[in-house]
């Protein structure tokens, strides 16, 4: 919702002169806030706010090394800059800055994704990969083995402003920096119908069916039942491990 409201504030009285800027503005005005991986509006929004954030930084810092470092920080920096911009500057007084960022957004997406705006889906520039620990901690052969145990990259929904909270690095990215490992929905008055989603699977053993069997549902935002009652657990159990103290 914050993204949609910010866009409406920025574009309320803006009449872009350049065709590219006008077409980007039309996409942003039509965007309903969805962050699904096949949504076009969210791609345009995040590229636009990166371009605008970069211009705001350049005005304050000029062309220096610190600007490049801040650019790489990406989220949540562009959102913070946009929020401060909206708080301190009347959009009508900065129309040239906004229009330049809109036009640059068109150029960036045309080069990085496709010349056809219908192919600017969020998943084309925003992906997620489930990285195995050996990819980060191993070396040589272990790192190669760890990569085969990881999963992805996959087109990823979500962004920093939505309930599907995903923090990404500078676009385009095939690796979300931070996201939910698990999601739970529990009605304390109806525990028998609790639901959950898991980024991967319950087992850490690559040979297990449950190593990544929850991944597809997690990517689609779908939940599965979280059995809480003893009868449900006994009915659905596939096996049982008993740990006995020695």
XYZ file of C-alpha atoms in Angstrom:
246
model
C 0.000 0.000 0.000
C 2.858 2.400 0.799
C 4.230 1.980 -2.723
C 0.885 2.735 -4.363
C 0.283 5.779 -2.153
C 3.770 7.113 -2.832
C 3.317 6.766 -6.577
C -0.023 8.542 -6.448
C 1.520 11.418 -4.488
C 4.395 11.744 -6.934
C 2.337 11.572 -10.101
C -0.808 13.396 -8.966
C -0.235 16.587 -10.964
C 2.548 15.419 -13.256
C 2.085 15.620 -17.031
C 5.225 14.063 -18.578
C 6.339 15.536 -21.872
C 8.477 12.638 -23.096
C 6.650 9.614 -24.498
C 8.750 7.124 -22.492
C 8.095 8.955 -19.216
C 4.379 9.193 -20.017
C 4.098 5.443 -20.655
C 5.890 4.586 -17.417
C 3.593 6.964 -15.531
C 0.563 5.205 -17.027
C 1.804 1.817 -15.840
C 2.451 3.156 -12.341
C -0.949 4.833 -12.093
C -2.660 1.574 -13.106
C -0.674 -0.537 -10.629
C -2.810 -1.931 -7.790
C 0.072 -2.757 -5.443
C 0.373 -6.434 -6.345
C 3.869 -7.903 -5.900
C 3.219 -11.216 -7.681
C 6.141 -12.539 -9.710
C 4.206 -12.015 -12.974
C 3.172 -8.436 -12.128
C 4.554 -5.633 -14.311
C 3.644 -2.635 -12.155
C 5.860 -3.655 -9.243
C 8.870 -4.038 -11.568
C 8.338 -0.555 -12.926
C 7.827 0.859 -9.425
C 11.064 -0.513 -7.980
C 13.181 0.385 -10.985
C 11.685 3.887 -10.932
C 12.372 4.444 -7.263
C 15.946 3.185 -7.676
C 16.454 5.657 -10.517
C 14.867 8.482 -8.521
C 16.804 7.551 -5.378
C 20.055 7.595 -7.317
C 19.284 11.066 -8.650
C 18.481 12.313 -5.151
C 21.778 10.930 -3.870
C 23.694 12.459 -6.745
C 22.210 15.874 -5.959
C 23.394 15.619 -2.344
C 26.702 13.782 -2.765
C 27.794 14.360 -6.352
C 29.776 11.706 -8.212
C 31.917 10.009 -5.582
C 32.792 6.574 -4.247
C 30.322 6.799 -1.382
C 27.483 7.235 -3.881
C 28.436 3.965 -5.551
C 28.521 2.206 -2.173
C 25.091 3.540 -1.240
C 23.691 2.520 -4.612
C 24.737 -1.078 -3.997
C 22.931 -1.105 -0.668
C 19.633 -0.906 -2.584
C 16.820 -1.881 -0.207
C 15.668 -0.290 1.949
C 17.630 2.802 0.842
C 15.494 3.780 -2.197
C 12.327 3.521 -0.100
C 13.799 5.688 2.653
C 14.933 8.295 0.133
C 11.524 8.312 -1.546
C 9.726 8.711 1.791
C 11.938 11.652 2.804
C 11.486 13.168 -0.639
C 7.703 12.995 -0.288
C 7.855 14.483 3.205
C 10.095 17.424 2.302
C 9.450 18.308 -1.338
C 6.241 19.164 -3.110
C 6.095 16.862 -6.186
C 5.080 19.788 -8.370
C 8.370 21.525 -7.548
C 10.412 18.517 -8.648
C 8.596 17.508 -11.816
C 11.741 17.593 -13.957
C 13.575 15.250 -11.580
C 10.646 12.827 -11.498
C 10.167 12.900 -15.269
C 13.854 12.157 -15.846
C 13.618 9.165 -13.506
C 10.495 7.940 -15.349
C 12.230 8.148 -18.725
C 15.321 6.419 -17.357
C 13.104 3.618 -16.024
C 11.812 2.954 -19.548
C 15.364 2.817 -20.902
C 16.632 0.572 -18.094
C 13.827 -1.991 -18.448
C 14.157 -1.967 -22.229
C 17.850 -2.832 -21.960
C 17.872 -5.135 -18.939
C 14.625 -7.057 -19.588
C 12.933 -6.555 -22.951
C 11.895 -3.940 -25.470
C 8.352 -5.271 -24.971
C 6.789 -3.845 -21.762
C 4.486 -6.874 -21.532
C 7.555 -8.911 -20.576
C 8.568 -6.708 -17.648
C 7.342 -9.190 -15.043
C 8.690 -8.798 -11.509
C 10.167 -12.297 -11.588
C 12.386 -11.288 -14.522
C 14.412 -8.914 -12.341
C 13.648 -10.259 -8.853
C 14.617 -13.813 -8.004
C 15.361 -15.986 -5.004
C 17.793 -18.844 -4.498
C 17.879 -21.247 -1.553
C 21.590 -21.291 -0.800
C 23.064 -24.336 0.945
C 25.484 -23.642 3.807
C 28.347 -25.284 1.897
C 27.992 -22.654 -0.841
C 28.859 -19.961 1.702
C 31.236 -21.820 4.001
C 32.825 -24.479 1.809
C 35.731 -24.175 -0.585
C 36.511 -25.662 -3.985
C 34.799 -29.062 -4.193
C 32.612 -28.460 -1.163
C 31.296 -25.227 -2.634
C 30.488 -27.013 -5.892
C 28.660 -29.738 -3.959
C 26.814 -27.106 -1.968
C 25.592 -25.438 -5.141
C 24.074 -28.713 -6.323
C 22.265 -28.959 -2.971
C 20.832 -25.452 -3.248
C 17.648 -24.637 -5.127
C 16.876 -21.944 -7.661
C 17.016 -19.213 -8.666
C 13.246 -18.836 -9.012
C 11.092 -15.833 -9.951
C 10.222 -14.303 -6.604
C 7.146 -12.370 -5.455
C 7.136 -9.825 -2.637
C 9.004 -6.639 -1.812
C 9.945 -4.562 1.260
C 6.581 -2.746 1.309
C 4.197 -5.725 1.157
C 3.071 -8.457 3.576
C 5.217 -10.817 1.477
C 8.326 -9.074 2.790
C 11.408 -9.543 0.629
C 14.511 -7.356 0.737
C 16.566 -7.375 -2.426
C 19.873 -5.968 -3.549
C 20.259 -3.636 -6.508
C 18.154 -4.736 -9.477
C 18.341 -6.938 -11.408
C 18.971 -9.605 -8.799
C 18.607 -13.372 -8.787
C 19.120 -13.622 -5.056
C 16.808 -11.951 -2.552
C 18.871 -10.742 0.402
C 16.294 -11.392 3.105
C 12.905 -13.106 3.215
C 10.683 -15.264 5.427
C 11.997 -18.779 6.086
C 8.578 -19.765 7.404
C 5.100 -18.293 7.645
C 2.428 -19.230 10.167
C -1.271 -18.382 10.387
C -2.766 -19.568 13.674
C -6.226 -18.744 14.985
C -5.937 -19.259 18.749
C -9.654 -19.978 18.847
C -9.370 -22.660 16.140
C -5.985 -24.362 16.443
C -7.115 -27.356 14.384
C -7.034 -25.223 11.221
C -3.611 -23.612 11.635
C -1.595 -23.161 8.439
C 2.054 -22.695 7.582
C 4.438 -22.269 4.664
C 8.069 -23.382 4.652
C 10.857 -22.138 2.382
C 12.170 -25.530 1.410
C 11.212 -28.603 3.377
C 11.175 -30.120 6.826
C 14.162 -32.385 6.238
C 17.746 -31.269 5.863
C 18.684 -34.527 4.122
C 19.009 -34.023 0.329
C 17.806 -37.562 -0.315
C 14.535 -37.026 1.517
C 11.264 -36.284 -0.238
C 10.755 -33.551 2.356
C 14.008 -31.741 1.522
C 12.247 -29.219 -0.739
C 8.620 -30.335 -0.981
C 7.321 -27.072 0.521
C 9.191 -24.785 -1.858
C 6.640 -24.573 -4.681
C 3.813 -23.679 -2.281
C 5.992 -21.111 -0.504
C 6.855 -19.394 -3.794
C 3.163 -19.236 -4.718
C 2.122 -17.898 -1.312
C 0.039 -20.989 -0.577
C -0.138 -22.567 2.875
C -0.568 -26.147 4.025
C -2.310 -27.431 7.164
C -0.286 -27.484 10.365
C -1.724 -30.447 12.199
C -2.098 -29.642 15.907
C -4.480 -32.340 17.188
C -3.077 -35.723 18.186
C -5.608 -37.550 15.992
C -4.645 -35.516 12.912
C -0.942 -36.016 13.595
C -1.368 -39.776 14.000
C -3.446 -40.016 10.800
C -0.977 -38.096 8.629
C 2.338 -39.234 10.075
C 4.725 -40.936 7.649
C 7.021 -42.251 10.363
C 8.219 -41.660 13.864
C 11.593 -41.157 15.488
C 11.951 -41.804 19.184
C 14.911 -40.313 21.058
C 15.790 -42.186 24.210
C 18.278 -40.852 26.776
C 21.306 -43.008 27.410
